[in-house]
Each structure stands twice: as C-alpha cells, then as structure tokens.
Short mmCIF file of C-alpha atoms in Angstrom, two decimals:
data_model
loop_
_atom_site.label_atom_id
_atom_site.label_comp_id
_atom_site.label_asym_id
_atom_site.label_seq_id
_atom_site.Cartn_x
_atom_site.Cartn_y
_atom_site.Cartn_z
CA MET A 1 -16.05 3.07 -11.30
CA ARG A 2 -16.85 6.69 -10.74
CA GLY A 3 -17.42 8.48 -7.49
CA ASN A 4 -21.20 8.33 -7.55
CA SER A 5 -21.23 5.31 -5.30
CA LEU A 6 -19.49 7.36 -2.63
CA LEU A 7 -21.96 10.24 -3.03
CA GLN A 8 -24.54 7.71 -2.46
CA CYS A 9 -22.97 6.40 0.58
CA LEU A 10 -22.47 10.00 2.15
CA SER A 11 -25.29 11.92 0.82
CA LEU A 12 -27.82 10.90 3.63
CA VAL A 13 -25.32 11.36 6.28
CA LEU A 14 -23.32 14.37 5.34
CA ILE A 15 -26.27 16.64 6.10
CA CYS A 16 -26.23 15.49 9.80
CA SER A 17 -22.53 15.35 10.03
CA CYS A 18 -22.17 18.98 8.98
CA LEU A 19 -24.26 19.96 11.84
CA VAL A 20 -22.63 17.54 14.37
CA SER A 21 -19.12 18.29 13.29
CA PHE A 22 -19.36 21.89 14.41
CA SER A 23 -21.48 21.41 17.51
CA CYS A 24 -19.73 18.32 19.38
CA ALA A 25 -17.79 19.31 22.30
CA ARG A 26 -14.04 19.07 21.54
CA PRO A 27 -10.79 19.22 23.27
CA ALA A 28 -9.25 22.67 23.92
CA ARG A 29 -7.10 22.69 20.80
CA LEU A 30 -8.84 23.40 17.62
CA LEU A 31 -7.75 24.43 14.12
CA SER A 32 -6.30 27.82 14.32
CA SER A 33 -8.33 30.92 13.66
CA SER A 34 -6.46 31.41 10.46
CA ASN A 35 -7.84 28.21 9.06
CA SER A 36 -10.94 27.09 10.96
CA LEU A 37 -11.75 24.44 8.39
CA HIS A 38 -12.96 21.15 9.73
CA VAL A 39 -11.85 18.58 7.18
CA LYS A 40 -14.49 16.26 5.63
CA ALA A 41 -12.50 14.69 2.85
CA VAL A 42 -11.97 11.87 0.53
CA ASN A 43 -9.02 9.95 -0.49
CA LEU A 44 -7.95 9.67 -4.13
CA GLY A 45 -6.54 6.20 -3.79
CA GLY A 46 -5.42 4.14 -6.54
CA TRP A 47 -4.57 7.11 -8.63
CA LEU A 48 -0.89 8.22 -8.27
CA VAL A 49 0.01 5.30 -6.28
CA THR A 50 -1.31 1.96 -7.95
CA GLU A 51 -3.15 -0.55 -5.72
CA GLY A 52 -4.33 -3.46 -7.94
CA TRP A 53 -7.36 -4.28 -5.87
CA ILE A 54 -8.84 -0.73 -6.70
CA LYS A 55 -8.47 -1.21 -10.48
CA PRO A 56 -7.22 -4.68 -11.35
CA SER A 57 -7.77 -4.35 -15.08
CA LEU A 58 -4.49 -2.12 -15.06
CA PHE A 59 -2.59 -5.41 -14.86
CA ASP A 60 -4.55 -7.37 -17.51
CA ASP A 61 -1.97 -7.21 -20.33
CA ILE A 62 1.02 -8.16 -18.39
CA VAL A 63 2.46 -11.36 -19.67
CA ASN A 64 2.65 -14.04 -16.67
CA LYS A 65 0.77 -11.53 -14.55
CA ASP A 66 0.44 -14.21 -11.91
CA LEU A 67 4.25 -14.09 -11.58
CA LEU A 68 5.01 -10.46 -10.60
CA ASP A 69 7.54 -9.08 -8.08
CA GLY A 70 6.76 -10.36 -4.61
CA THR A 71 4.71 -13.34 -5.67
CA GLN A 72 5.11 -16.06 -3.23
CA ILE A 73 5.45 -19.65 -4.63
CA GLN A 74 5.83 -23.02 -3.26
CA LEU A 75 7.50 -25.81 -5.07
CA LYS A 76 6.86 -29.48 -4.61
CA SER A 77 9.16 -32.05 -6.22
CA VAL A 78 7.03 -34.61 -8.34
CA THR A 79 9.56 -37.40 -7.72
CA GLN A 80 10.24 -36.77 -4.04
CA GLN A 81 6.69 -35.66 -3.32
CA MET A 82 8.17 -33.20 -0.94
CA TYR A 83 8.48 -29.36 -0.86
CA LEU A 84 11.52 -27.48 -1.77
CA ALA A 85 13.01 -25.60 1.13
CA ALA A 86 15.68 -23.10 2.08
CA GLU A 87 17.41 -24.98 4.92
CA SER A 88 17.28 -22.95 8.10
CA GLY A 89 15.32 -20.30 6.10
CA GLY A 90 18.44 -19.42 4.01
CA GLY A 91 22.17 -19.16 4.28
CA THR A 92 22.94 -22.57 3.10
CA ILE A 93 21.59 -25.27 0.78
CA LEU A 94 18.23 -26.06 -0.74
CA VAL A 95 16.65 -29.35 0.22
CA ALA A 96 13.44 -31.22 -1.00
CA ASN A 97 12.26 -33.02 2.19
CA ARG A 98 9.27 -30.94 3.54
CA THR A 99 6.02 -32.72 3.83
CA SER A 100 4.28 -29.35 4.16
CA ALA A 101 5.03 -25.79 3.28
CA SER A 102 5.20 -22.62 5.23
CA GLY A 103 7.96 -19.89 5.60
CA TRP A 104 11.19 -21.86 4.78
CA GLU A 105 9.33 -23.58 1.84
CA THR A 106 8.20 -20.22 0.30
CA PHE A 107 10.08 -18.06 -2.25
CA LYS A 108 9.44 -14.50 -3.38
CA LEU A 109 10.07 -13.57 -6.87
CA TRP A 110 11.95 -10.70 -8.28
CA ARG A 111 11.05 -10.41 -11.80
CA ILE A 112 13.57 -9.74 -14.47
CA ASP A 113 11.29 -10.25 -17.55
CA GLU A 114 8.27 -12.46 -18.16
CA SER A 115 10.05 -15.71 -17.65
CA THR A 116 13.25 -14.87 -15.65
CA PHE A 117 13.44 -14.28 -11.99
CA ASN A 118 15.45 -14.07 -8.77
CA PHE A 119 13.93 -16.27 -5.93
CA ARG A 120 14.32 -14.72 -2.44
CA VAL A 121 13.95 -16.98 0.57
CA PHE A 122 12.69 -16.54 4.15
CA ASN A 123 15.79 -14.92 5.45
CA TRP A 124 15.98 -12.72 2.39
CA GLN A 125 18.97 -14.35 0.65
CA PHE A 126 18.76 -15.25 -3.05
CA VAL A 127 18.77 -18.75 -4.54
CA GLY A 128 21.46 -19.49 -6.94
CA LEU A 129 24.48 -21.66 -7.82
CA SER A 130 27.21 -22.56 -5.41
CA SER A 131 30.84 -22.02 -6.11
CA ASP A 132 31.04 -25.43 -7.71
CA GLY A 133 28.37 -24.38 -10.34
CA ILE A 134 26.08 -27.29 -9.50
CA GLN A 135 24.57 -27.22 -5.93
CA ILE A 136 21.66 -24.95 -5.39
CA VAL A 137 22.05 -22.68 -2.46
CA ALA A 138 20.48 -19.65 -0.81
CA THR A 139 23.45 -17.54 0.31
CA ALA A 140 23.77 -14.41 -1.79
CA THR A 141 22.51 -11.19 -0.31
CA SER A 142 21.99 -9.57 -3.55
CA PRO A 143 21.30 -11.21 -6.94
CA SER A 144 23.75 -11.58 -9.85
CA THR A 145 24.11 -13.80 -12.90
CA SER A 146 24.30 -16.82 -10.66
CA GLU A 147 20.98 -16.13 -9.13
CA THR A 148 19.13 -15.59 -12.37
CA LEU A 149 16.60 -18.47 -12.98
CA GLN A 150 14.14 -19.17 -15.75
CA ILE A 151 10.78 -20.54 -15.04
CA ILE A 152 9.39 -22.84 -17.82
CA ARG A 153 5.69 -23.78 -17.43
CA ASN A 154 3.52 -26.61 -18.65
CA SER A 155 0.43 -25.87 -20.61
CA ASP A 156 -1.94 -25.38 -17.64
CA LYS A 157 0.76 -23.62 -15.55
CA SER A 158 0.49 -26.22 -12.70
CA ARG A 159 3.94 -27.50 -13.23
CA VAL A 160 7.29 -25.85 -13.89
CA ARG A 161 10.83 -26.47 -14.73
CA ILE A 162 13.54 -24.21 -13.54
CA ARG A 163 16.74 -23.48 -15.68
CA ALA A 164 19.83 -22.41 -13.87
CA PRO A 165 22.23 -19.86 -15.24
CA ASN A 166 24.65 -22.90 -16.32
CA GLY A 167 22.00 -23.89 -18.78
CA SER A 168 20.95 -27.12 -17.02
CA PHE A 169 17.59 -27.63 -15.09
CA ILE A 170 17.26 -27.77 -11.39
CA GLN A 171 16.46 -31.31 -10.03
CA ALA A 172 15.52 -32.75 -6.69
CA LYS A 173 18.16 -35.43 -7.01
CA THR A 174 17.47 -36.69 -3.56
CA ALA A 175 15.61 -35.35 -0.48
CA VAL A 176 18.68 -33.47 0.60
CA SER A 177 20.40 -32.80 -2.62
CA VAL A 178 19.01 -30.20 -4.92
CA THR A 179 21.24 -29.56 -7.94
CA ALA A 180 21.41 -27.85 -11.39
CA ASP A 181 22.65 -30.58 -13.48
CA TYR A 182 19.59 -32.13 -15.27
CA THR A 183 20.44 -31.83 -18.98
CA GLU A 184 17.22 -33.42 -20.74
CA GLU A 185 15.63 -30.57 -22.73
CA SER A 186 12.31 -32.13 -23.16
CA THR A 187 9.78 -33.61 -20.60
CA SER A 188 6.46 -35.13 -20.55
CA TRP A 189 5.75 -33.22 -17.37
CA GLY A 190 5.18 -36.58 -15.63
CA ASP A 191 5.95 -37.71 -12.01
CA ASP A 192 9.07 -39.46 -13.16
CA ASP A 193 11.05 -36.30 -13.94
CA PRO A 194 13.18 -35.01 -11.13
CA SER A 195 13.42 -31.49 -12.71
CA VAL A 196 9.48 -31.06 -12.66
CA PHE A 197 7.88 -29.20 -9.70
CA GLU A 198 4.30 -28.55 -8.81
CA ILE A 199 3.89 -24.82 -8.38
CA LYS A 200 1.58 -23.07 -6.12
CA SER A 201 0.93 -19.29 -5.52
CA VAL A 202 0.39 -18.51 -1.96
CA GLY A 203 0.36 -14.71 -2.14
CA GLN A 204 0.75 -11.69 -4.51
CA LEU A 205 1.47 -7.98 -4.47
CA GLN A 206 -0.21 -5.58 -7.13
CA GLY A 207 1.30 -2.19 -6.41
CA GLU A 208 3.39 0.47 -8.32
CA PHE A 209 6.51 -1.62 -8.37
CA GLN A 210 4.69 -4.71 -9.83
CA ILE A 211 2.81 -2.81 -12.53
CA THR A 212 5.80 -0.80 -13.80
CA ASN A 213 8.32 -3.75 -13.66
CA GLY A 214 5.77 -6.16 -14.93
CA TYR A 215 5.26 -4.31 -18.10
CA GLY A 216 8.63 -2.72 -18.15
CA THR A 217 9.16 0.98 -17.85
CA GLU A 218 8.70 1.60 -21.54
CA ALA A 219 5.36 -0.33 -21.97
CA ALA A 220 4.06 0.89 -18.65
CA THR A 221 4.50 4.49 -19.47
CA PRO A 222 1.56 4.97 -21.70
CA ILE A 223 -0.65 2.82 -19.64
CA LEU A 224 -0.08 4.80 -16.41
CA ARG A 225 -0.25 8.21 -18.14
CA ASN A 226 -3.62 7.35 -19.50
CA HIS A 227 -4.66 6.04 -16.15
CA TRP A 228 -3.49 9.32 -14.49
CA SER A 229 -5.43 11.43 -17.06
CA THR A 230 -8.65 9.47 -16.99
CA TYR A 231 -9.14 7.87 -13.50
CA ILE A 232 -9.48 11.15 -11.71
CA VAL A 233 -10.53 14.20 -13.76
CA GLU A 234 -11.71 17.74 -13.14
CA ASP A 235 -15.39 16.57 -12.94
CA ASP A 236 -14.46 14.35 -9.96
CA PHE A 237 -13.39 17.55 -8.12
CA ARG A 238 -16.68 19.33 -9.00
CA SER A 239 -18.57 16.25 -7.71
CA ILE A 240 -16.51 15.93 -4.57
CA ALA A 241 -17.21 19.69 -3.68
CA SER A 242 -20.88 19.41 -4.45
CA SER A 243 -21.25 16.45 -2.36
CA GLY A 244 -20.47 18.51 0.90
CA LEU A 245 -16.89 17.58 1.15
CA ASN A 246 -14.33 20.16 1.52
CA ALA A 247 -10.80 18.40 0.94
CA VAL A 248 -9.03 15.64 -0.77
CA ARG A 249 -6.18 13.58 0.43
CA ILE A 250 -3.95 12.51 -2.33
CA PRO A 251 -1.45 9.59 -1.96
CA VAL A 252 1.79 10.11 -3.84
CA GLY A 253 4.96 7.96 -4.27
CA TRP A 254 8.50 8.90 -3.27
CA TRP A 255 9.50 8.83 -7.06
CA ILE A 256 7.25 11.80 -7.92
CA ALA A 257 10.21 14.04 -6.59
CA SER A 258 12.17 12.66 -9.44
CA ASP A 259 9.76 13.27 -12.14
CA PRO A 260 9.89 13.20 -15.14
CA ASN A 261 12.84 10.77 -14.90
CA PRO A 262 12.26 8.51 -11.86
CA PRO A 263 14.45 5.62 -10.97
CA LYS A 264 13.52 2.33 -12.73
CA PRO A 265 11.15 0.78 -12.97
CA PHE A 266 8.87 3.80 -11.95
CA VAL A 267 7.28 5.89 -14.62
CA GLY A 268 7.38 9.75 -15.02
CA GLY A 269 4.37 11.94 -15.30
CA SER A 270 2.48 11.81 -12.02
CA LEU A 271 3.69 15.09 -11.01
CA GLN A 272 1.61 16.84 -13.80
CA ALA A 273 -1.33 15.00 -12.52
CA LEU A 274 -0.67 16.34 -8.94
CA ASP A 275 -0.43 19.77 -10.49
CA ASN A 276 -3.77 19.30 -12.12
CA ALA A 277 -5.21 18.21 -8.81
CA PHE A 278 -4.21 21.47 -7.21
CA THR A 279 -5.64 23.61 -10.05
CA TRP A 280 -8.97 21.79 -9.95
CA ALA A 281 -9.02 21.81 -6.08
CA GLU A 282 -8.61 25.52 -6.09
CA LYS A 283 -11.32 25.97 -8.82
CA TYR A 284 -13.85 24.22 -6.63
CA ASN A 285 -12.80 25.50 -3.21
CA LEU A 286 -11.29 22.23 -2.01
CA LYS A 287 -8.29 21.91 0.13
CA VAL A 288 -5.47 19.42 -0.67
CA ILE A 289 -3.76 17.22 1.75
CA MET A 290 -0.60 15.54 0.18
CA ASP A 291 0.20 12.18 1.60
CA LEU A 292 3.41 10.35 1.15
CA HIS A 293 1.80 7.02 0.84
CA ALA A 294 4.94 5.11 -0.49
CA ALA A 295 8.34 5.98 0.96
CA PRO A 296 11.75 4.68 -0.29
CA GLY A 297 12.41 1.25 0.99
CA SER A 298 8.74 0.64 1.96
CA GLN A 299 7.62 1.76 5.40
CA ASN A 300 5.22 -1.23 5.84
CA GLY A 301 5.87 -3.84 3.22
CA PHE A 302 2.52 -3.60 1.76
CA GLU A 303 1.82 -3.07 -1.91
CA HIS A 304 0.41 0.36 -1.40
CA SER A 305 3.87 1.37 -0.25
CA ALA A 306 5.24 0.13 -3.59
CA SER A 307 7.27 -2.66 -1.96
CA ARG A 308 8.86 -4.91 -4.41
CA ASP A 309 8.41 -8.21 -2.30
CA GLY A 310 7.16 -7.29 1.08
CA LYS A 311 10.38 -6.35 2.87
CA GLN A 312 10.10 -3.32 4.95
CA GLU A 313 13.44 -1.27 4.75
CA TRP A 314 12.26 2.24 5.28
CA GLY A 315 14.10 4.18 8.15
CA THR A 316 16.89 1.72 8.56
CA THR A 317 19.73 4.03 7.65
CA ASP A 318 20.31 7.82 7.87
CA GLU A 319 20.69 7.96 4.06
CA ASN A 320 17.10 6.50 3.71
CA ILE A 321 15.65 9.00 6.09
CA LYS A 322 17.47 11.80 4.29
CA GLN A 323 16.16 10.68 1.08
CA THR A 324 12.58 10.72 2.30
CA VAL A 325 12.98 14.19 3.83
CA ASN A 326 14.23 15.32 0.46
CA VAL A 327 10.94 14.32 -0.98
CA ILE A 328 8.86 16.21 1.45
CA ASP A 329 11.21 19.23 0.90
CA PHE A 330 10.46 18.99 -2.77
CA LEU A 331 6.69 18.69 -2.36
CA ALA A 332 6.67 21.54 0.14
CA SER A 333 8.66 23.85 -1.92
CA ARG A 334 6.57 23.32 -5.14
CA TYR A 335 3.12 23.63 -3.53
CA ALA A 336 3.77 25.98 -0.62
CA LYS A 337 2.36 28.95 -2.24
CA ARG A 338 -0.71 27.22 -3.69
CA ARG A 339 -3.96 28.32 -2.26
CA GLY A 340 -5.27 24.83 -2.03
CA LEU A 341 -2.52 23.46 0.19
CA LEU A 342 -3.84 22.50 3.49
CA ALA A 343 -1.45 19.77 4.90
CA ILE A 344 1.45 17.46 4.10
CA GLU A 345 1.54 13.95 5.56
CA LEU A 346 5.03 12.95 6.02
CA ILE A 347 4.45 9.11 5.76
CA ASN A 348 1.41 6.85 5.60
CA GLU A 349 1.05 3.79 7.81
CA PRO A 350 4.62 3.02 9.07
CA LEU A 351 4.54 -0.52 10.52
CA ALA A 352 5.86 -1.39 13.91
CA PRO A 353 8.33 -2.82 14.94
CA GLY A 354 10.12 -2.57 11.57
CA ALA A 355 9.72 1.14 11.50
CA THR A 356 11.26 1.98 15.00
CA LEU A 357 9.80 4.76 17.02
CA ASP A 358 13.23 6.29 17.27
CA SER A 359 13.74 6.34 13.53
CA LEU A 360 10.19 7.58 13.01
CA LYS A 361 10.60 10.52 15.47
CA LYS A 362 14.01 11.48 13.82
CA TYR A 363 12.28 11.52 10.51
CA TYR A 364 9.14 13.36 11.75
CA ARG A 365 11.38 16.10 13.29
CA ALA A 366 13.43 16.58 9.92
CA GLY A 367 10.31 16.30 7.77
CA TYR A 368 8.48 18.92 9.83
CA ASN A 369 11.48 21.38 9.50
CA ALA A 370 11.68 20.65 5.80
CA VAL A 371 7.81 21.70 5.53
CA ARG A 372 8.52 24.95 7.70
CA LYS A 373 11.27 26.11 5.42
CA HIS A 374 8.74 26.72 2.77
CA THR A 375 5.50 27.40 4.69
CA PRO A 376 4.37 28.40 8.30
CA ASN A 377 0.87 27.71 7.44
CA ALA A 378 0.57 24.06 6.15
CA TYR A 379 -0.44 21.58 8.74
CA VAL A 380 2.00 18.70 9.26
CA ILE A 381 0.53 15.32 9.62
CA MET A 382 2.20 12.51 11.57
CA SER A 383 0.74 9.07 10.90
CA ASN A 384 0.57 6.60 13.96
CA ARG A 385 2.55 3.33 13.53
CA LEU A 386 0.47 0.28 12.65
CA SER A 387 0.54 -2.41 15.37
CA ALA A 388 1.68 0.13 18.07
CA GLN A 389 -0.01 2.14 20.75
CA SER A 390 -2.08 4.82 19.57
CA THR A 391 -0.74 7.32 22.19
CA GLU A 392 3.02 6.70 21.54
CA LEU A 393 3.34 9.93 19.52
CA LEU A 394 1.06 12.21 21.51
CA GLN A 395 3.90 13.94 23.65
CA PHE A 396 6.22 14.02 20.62
CA ALA A 397 3.76 15.77 18.31
CA SER A 398 2.61 18.17 20.88
CA GLY A 399 5.94 19.89 20.59
CA PHE A 400 5.12 21.13 17.00
CA GLN A 401 2.92 23.88 15.93
CA LYS A 402 0.13 23.10 13.53
CA SER A 403 0.69 19.28 14.01
CA VAL A 404 -1.81 16.69 13.24
CA LEU A 405 -1.81 12.88 14.38
CA ASP A 406 -3.40 10.58 11.95
CA VAL A 407 -5.22 7.46 12.89
CA HIS A 408 -6.94 5.16 10.49
CA TYR A 409 -10.03 3.00 11.56
CA TYR A 410 -11.18 -0.10 9.49
CA ASN A 411 -13.62 -2.94 10.68
CA LEU A 412 -11.57 -5.09 8.13
CA PHE A 413 -8.19 -6.77 7.89
CA SER A 414 -8.57 -8.67 11.17
CA SER A 415 -10.28 -11.89 12.22
CA VAL A 416 -11.77 -9.91 15.17
CA PHE A 417 -14.33 -8.47 12.86
CA THR A 418 -15.23 -11.61 10.79
CA SER A 419 -17.37 -12.99 13.38
CA MET A 420 -19.13 -9.80 14.47
CA THR A 421 -22.80 -9.14 13.78
CA VAL A 422 -24.11 -5.91 12.31
CA GLN A 423 -24.98 -4.58 15.84
CA GLU A 424 -21.47 -5.60 17.34
CA ASN A 425 -19.82 -3.75 14.54
CA ILE A 426 -21.82 -0.72 15.21
CA ASP A 427 -21.32 -1.10 18.95
CA TYR A 428 -17.52 -1.32 18.28
CA ILE A 429 -17.49 2.02 16.50
CA ASN A 430 -19.52 3.48 19.38
CA ASN A 431 -17.45 2.16 22.12
CA ASN A 432 -13.88 0.99 21.00
CA ARG A 433 -13.30 3.66 18.31
CA SER A 434 -14.87 6.40 20.38
CA THR A 435 -12.68 5.55 23.45
CA ASP A 436 -9.62 5.37 21.20
CA LEU A 437 -10.29 8.61 19.60
CA SER A 438 -11.00 10.20 23.01
CA THR A 439 -7.66 8.85 24.26
CA VAL A 440 -5.61 10.70 21.59
CA SER A 441 -7.75 13.88 21.52
CA VAL A 442 -6.00 15.68 24.39
CA ALA A 443 -5.97 19.22 25.36
CA ASN A 444 -2.94 20.98 24.14
CA GLY A 445 -2.03 17.93 22.17
CA PRO A 446 -1.84 17.61 18.37
CA LEU A 447 -4.94 17.98 16.21
CA VAL A 448 -6.35 14.38 15.37
CA PHE A 449 -7.23 13.21 11.85
CA VAL A 450 -9.13 10.04 10.98
CA GLY A 451 -7.18 9.83 7.65
CA GLU A 452 -8.86 6.56 6.42
CA TRP A 453 -12.15 4.92 7.12
CA THR A 454 -14.56 3.18 5.01
CA ALA A 455 -18.32 1.98 5.14
CA GLU A 456 -17.09 -1.54 4.14
CA TRP A 457 -16.99 -4.47 6.55
CA ASP A 458 -17.00 -8.13 6.92
CA VAL A 459 -20.66 -8.84 7.58
CA ASN A 460 -22.61 -11.11 5.25
CA GLY A 461 -26.12 -10.42 4.36
CA ALA A 462 -26.16 -6.86 5.83
CA ALA A 463 -29.07 -4.92 4.45
CA LYS A 464 -28.83 -1.40 3.02
CA GLU A 465 -30.32 0.02 6.25
CA ASP A 466 -27.43 -1.79 8.15
CA TYR A 467 -24.86 -0.05 6.01
CA GLN A 468 -26.44 3.22 6.75
CA ARG A 469 -26.38 2.82 10.26
CA PHE A 470 -22.79 1.53 10.26
CA ALA A 471 -21.67 4.63 8.11
CA GLN A 472 -23.79 7.07 10.33
CA ALA A 473 -22.10 5.60 13.56
CA GLN A 474 -18.63 6.21 12.00
CA LEU A 475 -19.53 9.83 11.05
CA ASP A 476 -20.96 10.48 14.49
CA VAL A 477 -17.72 9.34 16.19
CA TYR A 478 -15.18 10.47 13.51
CA GLY A 479 -16.85 13.79 13.32
CA ARG A 480 -15.42 14.48 16.82
CA ALA A 481 -11.85 14.33 15.41
CA THR A 482 -10.46 17.82 15.91
CA PHE A 483 -8.79 17.99 12.31
CA GLY A 484 -11.47 15.90 10.54
CA TRP A 485 -11.74 12.72 8.52
CA ALA A 486 -11.19 11.25 5.10
CA TYR A 487 -13.27 8.41 3.44
CA TRP A 488 -11.26 5.67 1.66
CA THR A 489 -11.59 6.04 -1.27
CA TRP A 490 -13.32 7.88 -4.10
CA GLN A 491 -13.43 5.03 -6.46
CA ASN A 492 -13.60 2.29 -3.98
CA LEU A 493 -13.94 -1.04 -5.91
CA GLY A 494 -17.13 -2.74 -5.19
CA VAL A 495 -18.64 -0.19 -3.15
CA ASP A 496 -21.87 -0.02 -5.43
CA ASP A 497 -22.54 -3.63 -4.35
CA LEU A 498 -22.06 -2.84 -0.73
CA ILE A 499 -23.44 0.62 -0.10
CA THR A 500 -26.48 2.20 -1.89
CA LEU A 501 -27.48 4.85 0.54
CA LYS A 502 -29.78 7.47 -0.84
#
C-alpha cells in the first residue's frame, strides 16, 4: 500500500496545523535558532525493520509459517485429556495433568528449520532429555542436541507428534510421567495414541528475526533486498515533501552496524537503503531522524524490536550497553556530515521494569556522548520507558544540550479504549493527552517529540467525519510539542479502510 492514504488523512488538517504549530504558546525552550524547524514527520515503519502486520505477505512463502520463532503453543495429550506443563514453570520435569492452559502450559518455539525446534518454557529453560535419556525435563538454560525436537503434524495440522533426539516420540505415559520412549513409527492420529497431542497456537511474533530465520538467511536475502528497494522509493520522499511534511523518522535495527555481514539470521543490505533515504531526503529538503528501533537483546520483547521469543534482555549487562552504544557511534559517524541529519533516537520504547531506569540512564549518557563525538548539531532523542511515569527522565534529559524526550500516544493496545465512544476518544485527546504533554513540556527541560501517533482507534462504526475530528484533535494537541510529531506510519496497513479524509 502506498502513502496516498496518509496524504488523504493529513491533507485537510495539515493546512490548519501549519498555522497552529507556529502560533501556539510554548514552554520557554524551543528549537535552537540554528535549526528552527518544527517537526511534522512521518515514520517509515515496516521498511528497514520488519513488522509482519504492516506487510504480512512478506511471510507468505515460509514453510510452516505458523511455527516461527516465538510462536506460543499449548499441547493437550489425547489419551490423558490434559495439557502438557513445565512443572513449577521450569527447572524440573514435564507433566500432563493440567485441565486448563496458561503460562506453565505454554511453550515458545525456537526454530531450527521448518520442522525442528527448541521449546522454551515459562521460566525460560529449554525442554529436552534428562541425563537418563528418557525423561522429559525443562532444565537447560541454553539449547543443545538434547533439546532439539522435531514436530510432525497430521494432515489438518491440529495434532502433532514430537520426536526426541533419541529417535523416539515423546509420550504422556501417565499424568505425571512424560517420557521419550514411544517407538511406534506410524499412527492413526486417534485418541488412543499417547504420543499424539492436540496443538493450539496462542501467540505469534512476526518481526525481523522471524522472517530471516523462517526463510533462512540465504533465502531471506533476496526477499528483503527486494522489499527494501520497492517498499519505500524516491517517489515516496517526493510525496512526503509535497504533502507538507518536513521530516521522516526511520526505524533501523542494531544489525545495520554490521552491514553487509550482520550476525545470523539477519540479512545485509539495509545500510544501502538508509544511504538512499538520506540522498532522497536531501533532494526534497526533508530532515532525517534515525531511530534505533531494535536494540541487541530486545528492549521490550515485541516483534518490532526483533525479539526472537519475547524475552527482554537489553541493558542487563555492561557488554550489551556497550554494543548498543557502538551502533549509535556507527550511525553518528556515518551520517554526521549529511545535510539531512536532524536527530538520532538512541532507542525506541524501552519497556519498564525490564529495562531499568538506571541502565537506561547509563546508556543514554554514553549514547549521547557517542553522538557528540561526531556532531554538535544533531538532536539526541531519548525515548520514555513504556509502563513508566512520563516525567521520570525530565531532570536527567535536561542536563544535555539539544536533547529531546520522545513520547508515544495511541488510543489502541489497551482495554481502556475499547469501550470508548467517538466523543470519549476525542475528549481523551483534548484532556488526558493534553495534560500529559503539558506535564513533560517544562521550561528549561528537554524538547518534546510525539514520535508516534496514528488516526486509528478501537471505535466501531465511526464515520469519515469522526476520523477527521479525531485526527484534528490530535494535531491540535501534538502540534504543541516543542520538537514536533511523527505520524505512524507512511504505509500503515488498512488505513485506506479507516481514514478517507479529503
């Protein structure tokens, strides 16, 4: 889907916002006189960091694409009529005695190939053979041959057998004994076979790790390189500029710093696309905000951070923070002298409490210094933590010149919004969002950037005029942000069906 739908969304309201954005009263600290641009940007999401919901067709040709890394499965023994579970959430045996399934009864897949996997349990250990070679346990902190399992599916994929590394099938021998000693090669897939399990998928990730490991690096390379060269092209930059926007926020992954040979399973080639983006932005007088959207180890466990299975490991060690700083240093050194560079965002949406405030501050200080090694002019953007107080970084960020605090506002992803009417959603923007933005917009504090927002919401049956009012309310409020705002995203899946402003 091209960017025309976003142009439809913004064309009516941008004229008003251009007037409002320069006339609103603002806190004392504004963009410096050397760069008085007030940012009206769009995110180029789903381009250099894959998010499957934006372009699901990228995953179409993966064999067993419903069993990608991080897929959460639950297994019910057909003979016991009970769910398989990691006792105590992991660290001991597997059992088959649960009448219902939740965390301990859910397994996350690590994909080795289209039919071979590691199974990770609630407490993050891996399922495999015990030292006796028969009992199934979840005790390994990292997978090896003993934790390598093959999934064999029936014709409609509703039932599976699991072959253990000893060649036998896993069976629910009793409710408290799960073993790998069932040797019958054939099965009728009936309810009398203790090696047969009903399988149910209860969650899936579709991000950069899933697509590259799903295809395998070799097969994924031409697919992603074609995507990078066709999904966003020069004409998009021309259209963005002609729409009245003045900047782009470009999400990138940490592996771009190792291009053209990033660690597996990631694919090289995205750096050339980023080079092209700078060339096109400069041609059409657009500014570029580089956003480290996916950090090593995953800063939030979501697919857009290239998490393998939802585990959040970013910032837990000094080495991990150093690795992330090195990515920022690479980006700053490569693009510091480019006329189009406006800002570097050190990390996108770190999630509390996994990303601790102490580790984040340590990283932000080091990341800021890495940028300043190469440029005194680029703004340095520090993203607020998700699920944390919006003011927790205000005092810290105030100590850095040309610092920006990034806040993201969505009337989505929370049950709070599902029961709201059209007017209640608009009132929430005018009241709650306005108050929050005012709270973080303090004199002598960092500039404030609404780095992500959208005109999509969880309202059924809204008319076109309702979307117009919802979008206008957000532009009125976010237009007061002292750095500016960036719409999510240029090619937002389904936006044509939701927003047809003219």
